[in-house]
Amino acid sequence: MRIVIAVIALVACVHAGIWALTASHTTAPNFKGGQLASISYAPYEKSARPDQGGGVNVNQIRSDIKLLAPYTRALRLYSSTGGAEVVPSIAGEFGLKVTVGAWLDRDAERNEREVRSAIELARRHRNVNAIVVGNEAIFRGDLTPIGEANLDAAELDKIKKARSPSELKKIKEDVAVSRLIKVIQRVKRLSPVPVTTGEIWSVWRDHPELVSAVDYIAVHVLPYWEGVSEKIAVDTAIGSYELLRRLYPGKRIVIAEFGWPSAGYNLKNANPGPVEQATVLRTFASRAEAYGIDYNIVEAIDQPWKIVEGGVGPYWGMFDAAREPKFPWSGSITDPDHWKLAGLALLLAVLFSLPMLTLRAPTLRQTVLLSVSANIVGAWFATVFGYWDQHYFVLGAGFALWLGLGLLIPLVAIALARVDEVAAIAFGRKPRRLITVPAPALVPEQAAAVPKVSVHIPAHFEPPDMLKATLDSVARLDYPNFECVVVVNNTPDLAFWQPIKEHCLALGERFKFVNEQNVPGFKAGALRLALAHTAADAEIIGVIDADYVVHPDWLKDLAPLFADPKVGLVQAPQDHRDGDRSVMHHAMNGEYAGFFDIGMVQRNEVNAIITHGTMCLVRRVALDQAGNWSSDTICEDTDLGLTILELGWLAHYTNRRYGFGLLPDTFESYKKQRYRWAYGGFQIFKKHWRHFLPGASMLTREQKRQFAIGWLNWLGAECLGVGVAILNLLWVPVVAFAGIAIPDQILTIPILAAFTVSLLHFIALYRLRVAIRAGQTFGAIVAAMSMQWTVARAVTYGVVRDHLPFVRTAKGGRTSHANFPAFWEAVLGGLLLLGAVMLIATNDKEIREINIFAVVLVVQSLPFLAATAFAWIEATRMNEFAYWRGIGARMGELLPWRPAVAKIQARTDNRVEPTP
């Protein structure tokens, strides 16, 4: 306990130190000008949208201007209607000048209202010092003609002379400039103050006729939108100003817009952020005041409705939407929320570390790994909170964020569970309950007292030769007191059951043959029938599948464990004797081995193993108490095992191999078997979850935790993987073509991190526990990934359907398939890769979040591509070992040196070879 507390405290201190090292302390010139020359102001509250008729609050405007008055000498407006017309009079109360705007777009009636109102405001209010007619109307194309509608004869004649698309574009822009000049000239005739228009620097550069039409140049210089780094943003702005000065000497020039966003995505080299905004604005204002440049800062207050402008749209204000200043204009520049988030991260990390106090005798390294993981997750949660607190969300964006988090939180929980398993196996104590030493040989006195075992073998359309081999191995069991009940059910074809009946007669009276038709309940029904034909004095029921060849020592080694009256179940692992049949089968066998050498060993430590329908021994009394084999689910074995544990019985597990069956014939059969297991697993969850409530069963807290994590880790992980992949796929067109709603790194990085954890978890535990070579481990990884879609489909069907028929796994080499067994996986994998390519190809703004999103899509495609690769390789020469040996030989001839051939690492501690 003391070690755990000390580790938690030490890792928390290191975590705090990292937050301290990453705290930004930036210096920038102190703004000594007293007040800024001008600030852009929009009189709208929070999410009110002027383009959708959002109203204004006069009291709020007065409060805003009172707030801004100490910071600026003037305000710039962009409209003269919709409530903005009240601003000049209120600004006059605080001694502020106002540059009014007349918004121009394709709505001619609104344009007329804007122009008339702007002129009226300039005439009525002495503090109005200029009128800006249009805001980037040329750059945004608001006045550019579309088609031939609303063109006068001269404009139409110009457009018809265009000889290329580029020339047509230039002519249309000239027409738009000509239209704007006419409006400016009209306003100038009626205005008592100077008149101009607001445009980006390149428009002024390319249209000297527009320069001649205005009283002064109102240039917008926004380096962020040009992808310029924040480090040279001010130099770039000053450079644009100097360029116009050289082009138009003697003309008054005002930098009518300069700003930097405090949040959002990067644009090429431009990085938004609170510290970056403070640094850029303070440096610019100081330089502009020193050079005598007239300027306007965009903008005064964040405008959340500008989410339509992209991720950075709402965040250009000096004040946030709550009217709180984002940064000081003098002194050190720091992120005001940094230490708040640090405190939250540390608090959450400590909370996530508390379960470590319940560990039984954890080691130092195990505790360190778990504590580090808890601190990483705490930091992520704090970052998520910071993102939520520092950003504005419309309904759709908020829903998308919380949907993403709702999917990611269980994904993070799964990653933590896998880290916990790695810590326990790599750094924890060795297994204490694992049965590794076979029982001593029986002396004659003991042999007479051993419990009778009834071995049950259910069969349904099984190849006779395969089943005969199983029966022969049972006949060789080195155990004095057993019987064997073979139940061939629902198999009317004489060719399948007659040879088995004759073989049982030949093997002797120990072997009982039962052949029944119309047996309900699938495999569970056959096992119930076998129990009905079991000898009355049989105390232990053994179950093996029809394809399993068992070792003579199976019962001799494991049956003595039932001497403890608390033991209700003893399970041995599954293994297979045809793993060298093909490359695909080799990979399958490696994937199966991982479960029996890793997961089952760990679950056994807390008496929470999963029962399998082969190589298991069950006390008959426990079977009766559990209500016999149930057909409520299609995984009757696991269902029974959990019920026995809920009744308080002990279970034992050994990872010594006492039986060897056959692998599924094809990849399609492999998928069907996994589908049945996953669907049955979800049925078991629905059937048993109430028994996990307090006092509902005799399950311990550790048992409940193992089963809950197991369900989440297997069923949940695959469903989440497919669900998130499909949602991301649907999001690709929005990101690629709408230019908005880019998934933030808080949503994409965890997906990559979870995948990395899963991969490292797989590799590390296989290296530590599973005695197979690296090549087979790689194949096992591919095989495990290839099942993601299958498991997800099974769980989805489990949600909407209560019962599906039991499907026998085809074995024995008599199965073929006509259709490509991974069609939908190929479709989804291809679409995810296509989506990634599309994102990269359309990311001309070089936004990092988009590139990360593309990487996420590639990673999410891997399970689907793994299934596609398995299905494709199955029918090719690449599925043959000889093919790869040939490639290896040719590579050896080409290389100047020949790599040493690795020896196959044999199992020496847990494998018992079958007797031929």
PDB file of N, CA and C in Angstrom, residues 1-15 349-350 353 356-357 362-375:
ATOM      1  N   MET A   1       0.832  -1.208   0.000  1.00  0.00           N
ATOM      2  CA  MET A   1       0.000   0.000   0.000  1.00  0.00           C
ATOM      3  C   MET A   1       0.867   1.259   0.000  1.00  0.00           C
ATOM      4  N   ARG A   2       1.920   1.262   0.826  1.00  0.00           N
ATOM      5  CA  ARG A   2       2.779   2.444   0.894  1.00  0.00           C
ATOM      6  C   ARG A   2       3.500   2.671  -0.427  1.00  0.00           C
ATOM      7  N   ILE A   3       3.934   1.553  -1.041  1.00  0.00           N
ATOM      8  CA  ILE A   3       4.626   1.693  -2.328  1.00  0.00           C
ATOM      9  C   ILE A   3       3.689   2.288  -3.366  1.00  0.00           C
ATOM     10  N   VAL A   4       2.454   1.826  -3.394  1.00  0.00           N
ATOM     11  CA  VAL A   4       1.480   2.329  -4.355  1.00  0.00           C
ATOM     12  C   VAL A   4       1.247   3.820  -4.150  1.00  0.00           C
ATOM     13  N   ILE A   5       1.048   4.235  -2.911  1.00  0.00           N
ATOM     14  CA  ILE A   5       0.811   5.657  -2.623  1.00  0.00           C
ATOM     15  C   ILE A   5       2.026   6.481  -3.012  1.00  0.00           C
ATOM     16  N   ALA A   6       3.220   5.962  -2.712  1.00  0.00           N
ATOM     17  CA  ALA A   6       4.445   6.696  -3.061  1.00  0.00           C
ATOM     18  C   ALA A   6       4.588   6.847  -4.566  1.00  0.00           C
ATOM     19  N   VAL A   7       4.278   5.776  -5.308  1.00  0.00           N
ATOM     20  CA  VAL A   7       4.379   5.843  -6.772  1.00  0.00           C
ATOM     21  C   VAL A   7       3.363   6.837  -7.323  1.00  0.00           C
ATOM     22  N   ILE A   8       2.131   6.781  -6.815  1.00  0.00           N
ATOM     23  CA  ILE A   8       1.105   7.728  -7.278  1.00  0.00           C
ATOM     24  C   ILE A   8       1.564   9.157  -7.059  1.00  0.00           C
ATOM     25  N   ALA A   9       2.133   9.433  -5.876  1.00  0.00           N
ATOM     26  CA  ALA A   9       2.599  10.790  -5.565  1.00  0.00           C
ATOM     27  C   ALA A   9       3.769  11.188  -6.455  1.00  0.00           C
ATOM     28  N   LEU A  10       4.710  10.250  -6.665  1.00  0.00           N
ATOM     29  CA  LEU A  10       5.891  10.567  -7.473  1.00  0.00           C
ATOM     30  C   LEU A  10       5.509  10.842  -8.919  1.00  0.00           C
ATOM     31  N   VAL A  11       4.668   9.980  -9.502  1.00  0.00           N
ATOM     32  CA  VAL A  11       4.265  10.182 -10.902  1.00  0.00           C
ATOM     33  C   VAL A  11       3.453  11.468 -11.045  1.00  0.00           C
ATOM     34  N   ALA A  12       2.625  11.780 -10.045  1.00  0.00           N
ATOM     35  CA  ALA A  12       1.867  13.037 -10.083  1.00  0.00           C
ATOM     36  C   ALA A  12       2.808  14.235 -10.067  1.00  0.00           C
ATOM     37  N   CYS A  13       3.889  14.139  -9.300  1.00  0.00           N
ATOM     38  CA  CYS A  13       4.874  15.237  -9.268  1.00  0.00           C
ATOM     39  C   CYS A  13       5.545  15.406 -10.630  1.00  0.00           C
ATOM     40  N   VAL A  14       5.893  14.278 -11.237  1.00  0.00           N
ATOM     41  CA  VAL A  14       6.486  14.353 -12.585  1.00  0.00           C
ATOM     42  C   VAL A  14       5.492  14.950 -13.569  1.00  0.00           C
ATOM     43  N   HIS A  15       4.239  14.539 -13.446  1.00  0.00           N
ATOM     44  CA  HIS A  15       3.177  15.074 -14.303  1.00  0.00           C
ATOM     45  C   HIS A  15       3.065  16.589 -14.134  1.00  0.00           C
ATOM     46  N   ALA A 349      -6.017  12.390 -12.572  1.00  0.00           N
ATOM     47  CA  ALA A 349      -5.004  11.332 -12.568  1.00  0.00           C
ATOM     48  C   ALA A 349      -4.979  10.601 -11.231  1.00  0.00           C
ATOM     49  N   VAL A 350      -5.071  11.350 -10.153  1.00  0.00           N
ATOM     50  CA  VAL A 350      -5.090  10.724  -8.826  1.00  0.00           C
ATOM     51  C   VAL A 350      -6.352   9.866  -8.674  1.00  0.00           C
ATOM     52  N   SER A 353      -6.032   6.727 -10.456  1.00  0.00           N
ATOM     53  CA  SER A 353      -5.008   5.869  -9.845  1.00  0.00           C
ATOM     54  C   SER A 353      -5.515   5.141  -8.607  1.00  0.00           C
ATOM     55  N   MET A 356      -5.720   1.324  -8.044  1.00  0.00           N
ATOM     56  CA  MET A 356      -4.474   0.600  -7.807  1.00  0.00           C
ATOM     57  C   MET A 356      -4.330   0.188  -6.349  1.00  0.00           C
ATOM     58  N   LEU A 357      -5.009   0.897  -5.453  1.00  0.00           N
ATOM     59  CA  LEU A 357      -4.912   0.572  -4.026  1.00  0.00           C
ATOM     60  C   LEU A 357      -5.545  -0.779  -3.705  1.00  0.00           C
ATOM     61  N   PRO A 362       1.000  -5.572  -5.735  1.00  0.00           N
ATOM     62  CA  PRO A 362       1.559  -5.125  -7.019  1.00  0.00           C
ATOM     63  C   PRO A 362       3.052  -4.869  -6.912  1.00  0.00           C
ATOM     64  N   THR A 363       3.755  -5.049  -7.999  1.00  0.00           N
ATOM     65  CA  THR A 363       5.187  -4.759  -8.019  1.00  0.00           C
ATOM     66  C   THR A 363       5.403  -3.276  -8.323  1.00  0.00           C
ATOM     67  N   LEU A 364       6.629  -2.829  -8.122  1.00  0.00           N
ATOM     68  CA  LEU A 364       6.947  -1.417  -8.345  1.00  0.00           C
ATOM     69  C   LEU A 364       6.748  -1.034  -9.801  1.00  0.00           C
ATOM     70  N   ARG A 365       7.284  -1.827 -10.722  1.00  0.00           N
ATOM     71  CA  ARG A 365       7.178  -1.478 -12.141  1.00  0.00           C
ATOM     72  C   ARG A 365       5.734  -1.552 -12.616  1.00  0.00           C
ATOM     73  N   GLN A 366       4.989  -2.504 -12.107  1.00  0.00           N
ATOM     74  CA  GLN A 366       3.571  -2.599 -12.453  1.00  0.00           C
ATOM     75  C   GLN A 366       2.836  -1.342 -12.012  1.00  0.00           C
ATOM     76  N   THR A 367       3.116  -0.885 -10.818  1.00  0.00           N
ATOM     77  CA  THR A 367       2.465   0.311 -10.282  1.00  0.00           C
ATOM     78  C   THR A 367       2.848   1.553 -11.073  1.00  0.00           C
ATOM     79  N   VAL A 368       4.111   1.648 -11.456  1.00  0.00           N
ATOM     80  CA  VAL A 368       4.568   2.823 -12.219  1.00  0.00           C
ATOM     81  C   VAL A 368       3.846   2.898 -13.558  1.00  0.00           C
ATOM     82  N   LEU A 369       3.767   1.765 -14.282  1.00  0.00           N
ATOM     83  CA  LEU A 369       3.100   1.769 -15.596  1.00  0.00           C
ATOM     84  C   LEU A 369       1.634   2.159 -15.469  1.00  0.00           C
ATOM     85  N   LEU A 370       0.953   1.612 -14.481  1.00  0.00           N
ATOM     86  CA  LEU A 370      -0.460   1.942 -14.295  1.00  0.00           C
ATOM     87  C   LEU A 370      -0.646   3.406 -13.916  1.00  0.00           C
ATOM     88  N   SER A 371       0.221   3.925 -13.070  1.00  0.00           N
ATOM     89  CA  SER A 371       0.100   5.325 -12.648  1.00  0.00           C
ATOM     90  C   SER A 371       0.372   6.273 -13.806  1.00  0.00           C
ATOM     91  N   VAL A 372       1.368   5.953 -14.611  1.00  0.00           N
ATOM     92  CA  VAL A 372       1.656   6.787 -15.787  1.00  0.00           C
ATOM     93  C   VAL A 372       0.457   6.798 -16.724  1.00  0.00           C
ATOM     94  N   SER A 373      -0.143   5.638 -16.936  1.00  0.00           N
ATOM     95  CA  SER A 373      -1.319   5.553 -17.811  1.00  0.00           C
ATOM     96  C   SER A 373      -2.464   6.388 -17.258  1.00  0.00           C
ATOM     97  N   ALA A 374      -2.684   6.314 -15.950  1.00  0.00           N
ATOM     98  CA  ALA A 374      -3.754   7.098 -15.331  1.00  0.00           C
ATOM     99  C   ALA A 374      -3.507   8.589 -15.508  1.00  0.00           C
ATOM    100  N   ASN A 375      -2.260   9.017 -15.424  1.00  0.00           N
ATOM    101  CA  ASN A 375      -1.949  10.434 -15.596  1.00  0.00           C
ATOM    102  C   ASN A 375      -2.122  10.881 -17.040  1.00  0.00           C
TER     103      ASN A 375
END
